[in-house]
Coordinates of C-alpha atoms in Angstrom, one line a residue:
M1 CA -18.8 -8.8 20.8
S2 CA -16.5 -9.8 17.9
D3 CA -12.9 -8.7 17.4
E4 CA -14.1 -6.5 14.5
E5 CA -16.6 -4.7 16.7
N6 CA -13.8 -4.0 19.2
T7 CA -11.7 -2.3 16.5
P8 CA -11.9 1.5 16.5
R9 CA -13.2 3.0 13.3
V10 CA -11.0 5.6 11.7
S11 CA -12.9 8.8 11.0
A12 CA -10.0 11.2 10.1
R13 CA -10.8 14.0 7.6
F14 CA -8.2 15.7 5.4
P15 CA -10.1 18.6 3.6
D16 CA -7.2 19.7 1.5
L17 CA -7.3 16.4 -0.4
A18 CA -10.7 17.2 -1.9
G19 CA -10.6 17.6 -5.7
R20 CA -7.1 16.2 -6.1
G21 CA -6.4 13.4 -8.5
A22 CA -4.8 10.1 -7.5
I23 CA -3.7 6.7 -8.9
V24 CA -4.0 3.8 -6.5
S25 CA -2.7 0.4 -7.6
G26 CA -3.6 -3.1 -6.3
T27 CA -7.2 -2.2 -5.4
S28 CA -9.0 -5.5 -6.0
R29 CA -9.2 -6.2 -2.2
G30 CA -7.7 -5.6 1.2
I31 CA -5.4 -2.6 1.8
G32 CA -5.6 -1.3 -1.7
A33 CA -9.5 -1.3 -1.7
G34 CA -9.5 0.3 1.7
I35 CA -7.1 3.1 0.5
A36 CA -9.2 3.8 -2.5
D37 CA -12.4 4.0 -0.5
F38 CA -10.9 6.2 2.2
L39 CA -9.3 8.6 -0.3
C40 CA -12.6 8.9 -2.2
R41 CA -14.3 9.7 1.1
Q42 CA -11.8 12.6 1.4
G43 CA -13.2 13.9 -1.9
M44 CA -10.3 12.7 -4.1
R45 CA -10.8 11.7 -7.7
L46 CA -9.3 8.3 -8.4
V47 CA -8.0 6.0 -11.1
T48 CA -7.5 2.5 -9.6
S49 CA -5.8 -0.5 -11.1
A50 CA -5.3 -4.3 -10.4
R51 CA -4.6 -7.4 -12.3
S52 CA -7.9 -8.9 -11.4
A53 CA -10.4 -7.1 -13.7
D54 CA -13.7 -8.3 -12.1
A55 CA -12.7 -7.8 -8.5
G56 CA -11.1 -4.4 -9.2
E57 CA -14.1 -3.1 -11.1
A58 CA -16.4 -4.3 -8.3
V59 CA -14.5 -2.2 -5.8
A60 CA -14.6 0.8 -8.1
A61 CA -18.3 0.3 -8.8
A62 CA -19.0 0.3 -5.1
I63 CA -17.1 3.5 -4.6
R64 CA -19.1 5.1 -7.5
A65 CA -22.3 3.9 -6.0
R66 CA -21.4 5.9 -2.8
G67 CA -20.9 9.0 -4.9
G68 CA -17.1 8.7 -5.5
D69 CA -15.3 9.5 -8.7
C70 CA -13.3 6.3 -9.5
L71 CA -12.2 4.8 -12.8
F72 CA -10.8 1.3 -12.8
V73 CA -8.1 0.2 -15.3
P74 CA -7.1 -3.5 -15.4
A75 CA -3.3 -3.8 -15.9
D76 CA -0.1 -5.6 -14.9
L77 CA 2.0 -2.8 -13.5
S78 CA 5.1 -4.9 -13.5
T79 CA 5.3 -4.3 -17.2
P80 CA 6.1 -0.9 -18.9
E81 CA 3.0 -1.3 -21.1
G82 CA 0.7 -1.8 -18.0
A83 CA 2.3 1.2 -16.2
R84 CA 1.8 3.4 -19.3
Q85 CA -1.8 2.2 -19.7
V86 CA -2.8 3.3 -16.2
F87 CA -0.8 6.5 -16.4
D88 CA -2.4 7.6 -19.7
A89 CA -5.9 6.7 -18.4
A90 CA -5.3 8.8 -15.3
I91 CA -4.1 11.8 -17.3
S92 CA -7.2 11.5 -19.6
H93 CA -9.6 11.1 -16.7
L94 CA -8.1 13.3 -14.0
G95 CA -6.2 15.9 -16.0
R96 CA -3.3 15.8 -13.5
I97 CA -1.9 13.4 -10.9
D98 CA -1.4 14.8 -7.5
L99 CA -0.9 11.5 -5.7
L100 CA 0.4 8.0 -6.6
V101 CA -0.1 5.1 -4.2
N102 CA 2.0 2.1 -5.2
N103 CA 0.2 -0.8 -3.4
A104 CA 0.2 -3.5 -6.1
A105 CA 2.4 -6.5 -5.2
H106 CA 2.7 -10.3 -5.6
L107 CA 2.1 -11.6 -2.1
R108 CA 3.3 -15.2 -2.6
S109 CA 6.9 -16.0 -1.9
A110 CA 8.9 -19.0 -0.6
P111 CA 11.7 -20.0 1.8
F112 CA 15.1 -19.1 0.4
L113 CA 16.0 -22.7 -0.5
E114 CA 12.8 -23.0 -2.5
L115 CA 13.2 -19.6 -4.2
D116 CA 13.7 -20.7 -7.8
E117 CA 14.0 -18.3 -10.7
E118 CA 10.3 -18.0 -11.4
K119 CA 9.4 -17.4 -7.7
Y120 CA 12.2 -14.9 -7.4
R121 CA 11.1 -13.0 -10.4
L122 CA 7.5 -12.8 -9.2
S123 CA 8.1 -12.0 -5.5
F124 CA 11.1 -9.7 -5.9
E125 CA 11.7 -8.3 -9.4
D126 CA 8.0 -7.8 -10.3
N127 CA 7.2 -6.3 -6.9
V128 CA 10.0 -3.7 -7.3
R129 CA 9.0 -3.0 -10.9
M130 CA 5.4 -2.3 -9.8
V131 CA 6.8 0.7 -7.9
Y132 CA 9.5 1.8 -10.3
G133 CA 7.4 1.9 -13.5
P134 CA 4.4 3.9 -12.3
S135 CA 6.7 6.2 -10.1
L136 CA 8.9 7.1 -13.0
L137 CA 6.0 8.2 -15.2
A138 CA 4.2 10.0 -12.3
A139 CA 7.4 11.8 -11.2
H140 CA 8.1 13.2 -14.7
H141 CA 4.5 14.5 -14.8
M142 CA 4.7 15.9 -11.2
V143 CA 7.9 17.7 -12.1
E144 CA 6.1 19.5 -14.9
K145 CA 3.1 20.3 -12.7
G146 CA 5.2 21.7 -9.9
G147 CA 5.0 18.9 -7.2
G148 CA 3.1 15.9 -5.9
V149 CA 3.2 13.0 -3.5
I150 CA 4.2 9.4 -4.0
I151 CA 3.4 6.8 -1.3
N152 CA 4.7 3.2 -1.5
I153 CA 3.0 0.5 0.5
S154 CA 5.8 -1.5 2.0
S155 CA 5.6 -4.0 4.9
V156 CA 7.1 -4.8 8.3
G157 CA 8.9 -7.5 6.2
G158 CA 11.2 -4.8 4.9
L159 CA 12.6 -4.4 8.4
R160 CA 12.0 -7.8 10.1
A161 CA 11.9 -11.1 8.4
H162 CA 8.8 -13.3 7.8
R163 CA 9.7 -17.0 7.8
G164 CA 9.3 -18.5 4.3
H165 CA 9.0 -15.2 2.5
A166 CA 12.5 -14.4 1.3
G167 CA 11.6 -12.8 -2.0
Y168 CA 8.7 -10.8 -0.7
D169 CA 10.7 -9.4 2.2
A170 CA 13.6 -8.6 0.0
S171 CA 11.3 -6.7 -2.4
K172 CA 10.0 -4.6 0.5
G173 CA 13.5 -3.8 1.7
A174 CA 14.4 -2.7 -1.8
M175 CA 11.2 -0.6 -1.9
D176 CA 12.2 1.1 1.4
A177 CA 15.6 1.9 -0.1
L178 CA 14.0 3.2 -3.3
T179 CA 11.6 5.3 -1.3
R180 CA 14.5 7.1 0.4
S181 CA 16.4 7.6 -2.9
M182 CA 13.4 8.9 -4.7
A183 CA 12.7 11.3 -1.8
V184 CA 16.2 12.8 -2.0
D185 CA 16.2 13.1 -5.8
L186 CA 12.7 14.5 -6.1
A187 CA 12.6 16.9 -3.2
P188 CA 14.0 19.8 -5.2
H189 CA 11.0 19.4 -7.5
G190 CA 8.4 19.7 -4.7
I191 CA 7.7 15.9 -4.7
R192 CA 7.4 14.1 -1.4
V193 CA 8.0 10.3 -1.3
N194 CA 7.2 8.2 1.8
A195 CA 6.2 4.6 2.5
V196 CA 3.6 3.0 4.8
A197 CA 4.6 -0.3 6.2
P198 CA 1.6 -2.4 7.5
G199 CA 1.8 -5.1 10.1
L200 CA -0.8 -7.8 10.4
T201 CA -3.9 -6.4 8.5
L202 CA -7.3 -8.0 8.1
N203 CA -10.2 -7.4 5.8
R204 CA -13.5 -6.6 7.5
T205 CA -14.8 -10.2 7.1
I206 CA -12.9 -12.8 9.1
K207 CA -13.7 -16.4 8.1
P208 CA -14.7 -18.5 11.2
E209 CA -12.0 -21.0 10.6
W210 CA -9.4 -18.2 10.8
A211 CA -10.6 -16.7 14.0
D212 CA -8.4 -18.7 16.4
R213 CA -5.3 -18.2 14.3
V214 CA -5.9 -14.5 14.1
R215 CA -6.4 -14.3 17.9
E216 CA -3.1 -16.1 18.4
K217 CA -1.2 -13.8 16.1
T218 CA -2.6 -10.6 17.8
K219 CA -1.2 -11.8 21.2
G220 CA 2.2 -10.6 19.9
I221 CA 1.0 -7.1 19.0
P222 CA 1.4 -4.5 21.8
L223 CA -1.9 -2.8 20.9
G224 CA -3.6 -6.2 21.1
R225 CA -5.4 -6.2 17.8
A226 CA -4.7 -6.6 14.1
G227 CA -4.9 -3.6 11.8
M228 CA -7.7 -2.9 9.3
P229 CA -7.3 -1.5 5.8
E230 CA -8.7 1.8 6.9
D231 CA -5.8 2.1 9.5
M232 CA -3.4 2.0 6.6
A233 CA -5.6 4.2 4.5
A234 CA -5.6 6.9 7.2
A235 CA -1.8 6.9 7.3
V236 CA -1.7 7.2 3.5
A237 CA -4.2 10.2 3.6
F238 CA -2.1 11.9 6.3
L239 CA 1.1 11.5 4.3
A240 CA -0.7 12.8 1.2
S241 CA -2.1 15.8 2.9
D242 CA -0.6 19.2 3.6
A243 CA -0.4 18.2 7.2
A244 CA 2.7 16.1 6.2
S245 CA 4.3 18.8 4.0
Y246 CA 7.6 18.6 5.9
I247 CA 7.8 14.7 5.8
T248 CA 9.6 12.9 3.1
G249 CA 11.8 9.8 2.8
Q250 CA 10.2 8.1 5.8
I251 CA 8.9 4.6 6.4
L252 CA 5.8 4.8 8.6
Y253 CA 5.2 1.5 10.4
V254 CA 1.5 1.1 11.0
D255 CA 1.7 -2.2 13.0
G256 CA 0.3 -1.7 16.5
G257 CA 3.8 -1.6 17.9
L258 CA 4.9 -5.0 16.4
T259 CA 8.3 -3.9 15.2
T260 CA 9.0 -1.7 18.2
Q261 CA 9.4 -4.6 20.7
L262 CA 12.5 -6.7 21.1
T263 CA 10.6 -9.9 21.9
P264 CA 7.0 -11.0 21.9
P265 CA 5.0 -10.9 25.2
G266 CA 6.0 -13.6 27.7
I267 CA 9.6 -13.9 26.4
Y268 CA 12.3 -12.2 28.4
I269 CA 16.1 -12.0 27.6

């Protein structure tokens, strides 16, 4: 039996999400695609976005083929123009925005000594702007509509360092701080803001040449397996639902216990 077959399948249902409108960014693959699919299975209506037009549209088309309501808009959300394009399309298609999921990010980074101006901009500045721009537009709309939910997809890298990813980790730390500040400022308007911080997360298909490396990495995870996109998606759905109505300003680590431990297995101090 493969590692994927050993992975429990998430089957959570959040009936109160049905009919609500959401924007989900960074949906061309991986966690973003998993979130979009999971929310549509809850009955939500979506506008999705990514820089990769072909891959993003393919994900949206697959959701529509399963009966979901999903409009894809290609855009670079690190720019004001891109953020406005997606926001306007969502208002036109959905009528109102009840949920914003900020998942889009540049994943490439570099060790600090190699973090030149361009790499810094891509891995830090642009990543934070992909949260700031869409959130500002959505927050003003949610204030007018009487409330809503914003969920930022962070990373364990916002709390613990990845070697060689200085800009990316710094952007996620900034995102966590922004999540808390937004939560405090927007709470009086009935808007909840939280973040989901994934650990090691795999797509459904693991290339054979990656199998040994993945197995080695999972040895350091207390639950003994890597996460899947639907694990992150279920956390997003929970935080978006009325079941989480008293939760705001929190960073939820969905990492199999990775950040909980002081040292990896087999190392004692």
